mmCIF file of C-alpha atoms and ligand atoms in Angstrom:
data_model
loop_
_atom_site.group_PDB
_atom_site.id
_atom_site.type_symbol
_atom_site.label_atom_id
_atom_site.label_comp_id
_atom_site.label_asym_id
_atom_site.label_seq_id
_atom_site.Cartn_x
_atom_site.Cartn_y
_atom_site.Cartn_z
ATOM 1 C CA UNK X 110 -0.687 -70.887 -64.807
ATOM 2 C CA UNK X 111 -2.938 -71.937 -61.966
ATOM 3 C CA UNK X 112 -1.435 -74.731 -59.871
ATOM 4 C CA UNK X 113 -3.523 -77.309 -58.072
ATOM 5 C CA UNK X 114 -2.564 -80.083 -55.637
ATOM 6 C CA UNK X 115 -4.517 -83.041 -54.324
ATOM 7 C CA UNK X 116 -4.269 -83.566 -50.583
ATOM 8 C CA UNK X 117 -5.431 -87.158 -50.113
ATOM 9 C CA UNK X 118 -6.051 -88.956 -46.848
ATOM 10 C CA UNK X 119 -8.521 -90.727 -44.622
ATOM 11 C CA UNK X 120 -9.177 -87.620 -42.489
ATOM 12 C CA UNK X 121 -10.851 -89.791 -39.852
ATOM 13 C CA UNK X 122 -11.030 -87.145 -38.459
ATOM 14 C CA UNK X 123 -9.232 -83.998 -39.652
ATOM 15 C CA UNK X 124 -6.719 -82.795 -37.030
ATOM 16 C CA UNK X 125 -4.827 -79.583 -36.260
ATOM 17 C CA UNK X 126 -1.872 -81.189 -38.065
ATOM 18 C CA UNK X 127 -3.880 -81.480 -41.306
ATOM 19 C CA UNK X 128 -5.068 -77.887 -40.954
ATOM 20 C CA UNK X 129 -1.507 -76.659 -40.470
ATOM 21 C CA UNK X 130 -0.413 -78.487 -43.635
ATOM 22 C CA UNK X 131 -3.355 -77.114 -45.556
ATOM 23 C CA UNK X 132 -2.532 -73.549 -44.664
ATOM 24 C CA UNK X 133 1.063 -74.088 -45.780
ATOM 25 C CA UNK X 134 -0.160 -75.648 -49.012
ATOM 26 C CA UNK X 135 -2.369 -72.668 -49.842
ATOM 27 C CA UNK X 136 0.776 -70.518 -49.910
ATOM 28 C CA UNK X 137 2.347 -72.803 -52.509
ATOM 29 C CA UNK X 138 -0.681 -73.727 -54.627
ATOM 30 C CA UNK X 139 -3.580 -71.737 -56.014
ATOM 31 C CA UNK X 140 -5.969 -74.530 -55.197
ATOM 32 C CA UNK X 141 -5.853 -77.590 -52.930
ATOM 33 C CA UNK X 142 -8.363 -80.399 -53.359
ATOM 34 C CA UNK X 143 -8.793 -82.383 -50.151
ATOM 35 C CA UNK X 144 -9.598 -85.886 -51.301
ATOM 36 C CA UNK X 145 -11.230 -87.938 -48.572
ATOM 37 C CA UNK X 146 -10.690 -91.648 -49.199
ATOM 38 C CA UNK X 147 -13.815 -93.743 -48.672
ATOM 39 C CA UNK X 148 -14.155 -97.516 -49.072
ATOM 40 C CA UNK X 149 -10.471 -97.597 -48.243
ATOM 41 C CA UNK X 150 -10.654 -101.072 -46.666
ATOM 42 C CA UNK X 151 -9.965 -99.359 -43.354
ATOM 43 C CA UNK X 152 -12.436 -99.245 -40.504
ATOM 44 C CA UNK X 153 -13.322 -95.627 -40.024
ATOM 45 C CA UNK X 154 -15.064 -93.960 -37.122
ATOM 46 C CA UNK X 155 -16.770 -91.362 -39.308
ATOM 47 C CA UNK X 156 -18.520 -92.002 -42.622
ATOM 48 C CA UNK X 157 -17.118 -90.331 -45.729
ATOM 49 C CA UNK X 158 -19.858 -87.693 -45.635
ATOM 50 C CA UNK X 159 -19.274 -87.001 -41.931
ATOM 51 C CA UNK X 160 -15.550 -86.545 -42.585
ATOM 52 C CA UNK X 161 -16.239 -84.108 -45.441
ATOM 53 C CA UNK X 162 -18.745 -82.221 -43.282
ATOM 54 C CA UNK X 163 -16.243 -81.889 -40.406
ATOM 55 C CA UNK X 164 -13.537 -80.637 -42.773
ATOM 56 C CA UNK X 165 -15.896 -78.048 -44.240
ATOM 57 C CA UNK X 166 -16.862 -76.894 -40.751
ATOM 58 C CA UNK X 167 -13.196 -76.564 -39.756
ATOM 59 C CA UNK X 168 -12.481 -74.448 -42.817
ATOM 60 C CA UNK X 169 -15.339 -72.158 -41.753
ATOM 61 C CA UNK X 170 -13.492 -68.988 -40.844
ATOM 62 C CA UNK X 171 -10.115 -69.571 -42.467
ATOM 63 C CA UNK X 172 -8.916 -66.752 -44.704
ATOM 64 C CA UNK X 173 -7.598 -69.310 -47.227
ATOM 65 C CA UNK X 174 -10.857 -71.287 -47.383
ATOM 66 C CA UNK X 175 -11.663 -70.123 -50.941
ATOM 67 C CA UNK X 176 -8.595 -72.011 -52.203
ATOM 68 C CA UNK X 177 -9.854 -75.342 -50.868
ATOM 69 C CA UNK X 178 -12.217 -77.885 -52.332
ATOM 70 C CA UNK X 179 -13.300 -81.004 -50.415
ATOM 71 C CA UNK X 180 -14.245 -84.188 -52.262
ATOM 72 C CA UNK X 181 -14.783 -87.854 -51.464
ATOM 73 C CA UNK X 182 -13.129 -90.464 -53.615
ATOM 74 C CA UNK X 183 -12.848 -94.209 -53.813
ATOM 75 C CA UNK X 184 -10.551 -96.237 -56.020
ATOM 76 C CA UNK X 185 -6.984 -95.515 -56.986
ATOM 77 C CA UNK X 186 -5.756 -92.068 -56.119
ATOM 78 C CA UNK X 187 -3.908 -91.631 -59.409
ATOM 79 C CA UNK X 188 -7.136 -92.328 -61.335
ATOM 80 C CA UNK X 189 -8.844 -89.594 -59.376
ATOM 81 C CA UNK X 190 -5.897 -87.247 -59.960
ATOM 82 C CA UNK X 191 -6.069 -87.892 -63.717
ATOM 83 C CA UNK X 192 -9.812 -87.351 -63.709
ATOM 84 C CA UNK X 193 -9.260 -83.973 -62.030
ATOM 85 C CA UNK X 194 -6.270 -83.228 -64.282
ATOM 86 C CA UNK X 195 -3.949 -82.716 -61.281
ATOM 87 C CA UNK X 196 -0.323 -83.891 -61.294
ATOM 88 C CA UNK X 197 0.734 -83.056 -57.725
ATOM 89 C CA UNK X 198 -0.120 -85.138 -54.677
ATOM 90 C CA UNK X 199 0.528 -83.546 -51.331
ATOM 91 C CA UNK X 200 1.302 -85.547 -48.183
ATOM 92 C CA UNK X 201 2.537 -84.644 -44.739
ATOM 93 C CA UNK X 202 5.514 -86.249 -43.043
ATOM 94 C CA UNK X 203 5.671 -85.789 -39.326
ATOM 95 C CA UNK X 204 8.550 -88.008 -38.313
ATOM 96 C CA UNK X 205 10.926 -90.652 -39.640
ATOM 97 C CA UNK X 206 8.411 -93.402 -38.877
ATOM 98 C CA UNK X 207 6.073 -91.913 -41.520
ATOM 99 C CA UNK X 208 8.761 -92.000 -44.150
ATOM 100 C CA UNK X 209 8.799 -95.679 -45.104
ATOM 101 C CA UNK X 210 5.053 -95.821 -45.767
ATOM 102 C CA UNK X 211 5.061 -92.489 -47.589
ATOM 103 C CA UNK X 212 8.091 -93.454 -49.688
ATOM 104 C CA UNK X 213 6.419 -96.730 -50.734
ATOM 105 C CA UNK X 214 3.158 -95.006 -51.552
ATOM 106 C CA UNK X 215 4.826 -92.190 -53.528
ATOM 107 C CA UNK X 216 6.939 -94.591 -55.588
ATOM 108 C CA UNK X 217 3.964 -96.889 -56.203
ATOM 109 C CA UNK X 218 1.932 -93.945 -57.424
ATOM 110 C CA UNK X 219 4.832 -92.827 -59.616
ATOM 111 C CA UNK X 220 5.127 -96.319 -61.129
ATOM 112 C CA UNK X 221 1.410 -96.274 -61.877
ATOM 113 C CA UNK X 222 1.431 -92.696 -63.166
ATOM 114 C CA UNK X 223 4.912 -91.336 -63.993
ATOM 115 C CA UNK X 224 3.608 -87.814 -64.648
ATOM 116 C CA UNK X 225 2.174 -87.447 -61.159
ATOM 117 C CA UNK X 226 4.567 -86.419 -58.385
ATOM 118 C CA UNK X 227 4.221 -86.432 -54.607
ATOM 119 C CA UNK X 228 5.330 -83.431 -52.597
ATOM 120 C CA UNK X 229 5.851 -83.662 -48.841
ATOM 121 C CA UNK X 230 5.304 -80.912 -46.330
ATOM 122 C CA UNK X 231 6.171 -80.876 -42.635
ATOM 123 C CA UNK X 232 3.743 -79.502 -40.082
ATOM 124 C CA UNK X 233 4.739 -77.132 -37.309
ATOM 125 C CA UNK X 234 7.023 -79.082 -34.958
ATOM 126 C CA UNK X 235 4.509 -78.655 -32.112
ATOM 127 C CA UNK X 236 2.079 -80.784 -34.126
ATOM 128 C CA UNK X 237 4.346 -83.568 -35.342
ATOM 129 C CA UNK X 238 3.083 -86.102 -32.830
ATOM 130 C CA UNK X 239 -0.608 -85.646 -33.675
ATOM 131 C CA UNK X 240 -2.295 -88.400 -35.639
ATOM 132 C CA UNK X 241 -5.932 -89.279 -36.200
ATOM 133 C CA UNK X 242 -5.384 -92.607 -34.414
ATOM 134 C CA UNK X 243 -3.926 -90.959 -31.303
ATOM 135 C CA UNK X 244 -6.824 -88.507 -31.322
ATOM 136 C CA UNK X 245 -9.328 -91.398 -31.471
ATOM 137 C CA UNK X 246 -7.571 -93.172 -28.595
ATOM 138 C CA UNK X 247 -7.814 -90.036 -26.432
ATOM 139 C CA UNK X 248 -11.453 -89.545 -27.434
ATOM 140 C CA UNK X 249 -12.315 -93.141 -26.583
ATOM 141 C CA UNK X 250 -11.104 -92.659 -23.021
ATOM 142 C CA UNK X 251 -12.681 -89.234 -22.683
ATOM 143 C CA UNK X 252 -9.434 -87.220 -22.595
ATOM 144 C CA UNK X 253 -8.874 -83.549 -23.394
ATOM 145 C CA UNK X 254 -8.778 -83.089 -27.173
ATOM 146 C CA UNK X 255 -8.432 -79.311 -27.229
ATOM 147 C CA UNK X 256 -4.845 -79.172 -28.455
ATOM 148 C CA UNK X 257 -5.311 -81.867 -31.090
ATOM 149 C CA UNK X 258 -8.450 -81.022 -33.060
ATOM 150 C CA UNK X 259 -10.775 -78.018 -33.504
ATOM 151 C CA UNK X 260 -13.725 -77.912 -31.033
ATOM 152 C CA UNK X 261 -16.270 -79.052 -33.664
ATOM 153 C CA UNK X 262 -14.229 -82.224 -34.259
ATOM 154 C CA UNK X 263 -13.759 -82.806 -30.520
ATOM 155 C CA UNK X 264 -17.550 -82.577 -30.023
ATOM 156 C CA UNK X 265 -18.181 -85.007 -32.883
ATOM 157 C CA UNK X 266 -15.626 -87.462 -31.465
ATOM 158 C CA UNK X 267 -17.073 -87.288 -27.955
ATOM 159 C CA UNK X 268 -20.547 -87.979 -29.356
ATOM 160 C CA UNK X 269 -19.330 -90.854 -31.540
ATOM 161 C CA UNK X 270 -17.427 -92.574 -28.742
ATOM 162 C CA UNK X 271 -20.235 -92.054 -26.242
ATOM 163 C CA UNK X 272 -22.451 -94.136 -28.564
ATOM 164 C CA UNK X 273 -19.702 -96.691 -29.084
ATOM 165 C CA UNK X 274 -19.105 -97.122 -25.357
ATOM 166 C CA UNK X 275 -22.833 -97.426 -24.713
ATOM 167 C CA UNK X 276 -22.993 -100.280 -27.238
ATOM 168 C CA UNK X 277 -20.150 -102.196 -25.588
HETATM 169 O O1 LIG Y 137 -4.578 -90.666 -44.233
HETATM 170 P P1 LIG Y 137 -4.079 -91.962 -44.785
HETATM 171 O O2 LIG Y 137 -4.939 -93.114 -44.278
HETATM 172 O O3 LIG Y 137 -2.615 -92.189 -44.499
HETATM 173 O O4 LIG Y 137 -4.266 -91.881 -46.381
HETATM 174 C C1 LIG Y 137 -3.914 -92.966 -47.209
HETATM 175 C C2 LIG Y 137 -4.474 -92.765 -48.630
HETATM 176 C C3 LIG Y 137 -5.976 -92.605 -48.584
HETATM 177 C C4 LIG Y 137 -3.848 -91.550 -49.253
HETATM 178 C C5 LIG Y 137 -4.069 -94.032 -49.445
HETATM 179 O O5 LIG Y 137 -4.484 -95.180 -48.772
HETATM 180 C C6 LIG Y 137 -4.674 -94.020 -50.852
HETATM 181 O O6 LIG Y 137 -4.228 -93.305 -51.714
HETATM 182 N N1 LIG Y 137 -5.720 -94.852 -51.041
HETATM 183 C C7 LIG Y 137 -6.388 -94.966 -52.324
HETATM 184 C C8 LIG Y 137 -5.979 -96.271 -53.017
HETATM 185 C C9 LIG Y 137 -4.666 -96.107 -53.766
HETATM 186 O O7 LIG Y 137 -4.539 -95.312 -54.664
HETATM 187 N N2 LIG Y 137 -3.657 -96.904 -53.374
HETATM 188 C C10 LIG Y 137 -2.379 -96.912 -54.050
HETATM 189 C C11 LIG Y 137 -1.346 -96.091 -53.310
HETATM 190 S S1 LIG Y 137 -0.271 -97.182 -52.454
#
């Protein structure tokens, strides 16, 4: 039986932490669908299409790339999971501070769709402090992003924040 998981998130932008989780997930699942949340009532730096494009670029050379699909979605995650006939949601937990939010979200999703379960994976401990918001903060102030995101993402962030700063 082929097993598929949804890996939902904002991915604004994808980080080395996400990529580490994805690689781990490809060892556990035949297929992982990265579901990029758009219209998520959150201000994002990159549009949905830009986020998908960056993810696809980052997957470029990975040996496990063929196991990954990247999609945008808006609406309730469990509706998208049902539409794709997937009953596993995959999320990363980096530290205790993630737990409360993840616990609430997993139990809410379970209440809405009892047949869909959430599985948590931990990234490499060297990456546990990386978050998209920290990455954006560093990018805003022109810091070194090389250990946080792949070069293609760093370039896109630098370009984005250069425009932002020019507008301010
Ligand atoms: O990367 P993020 O921002 O932590 O991802 C959060 C995401 C996109 C997974 C979550 O906000 C989500 O599932 N949004 C879709 C709307 C939904 O289904 N909400 C109910 C779950 S509480």
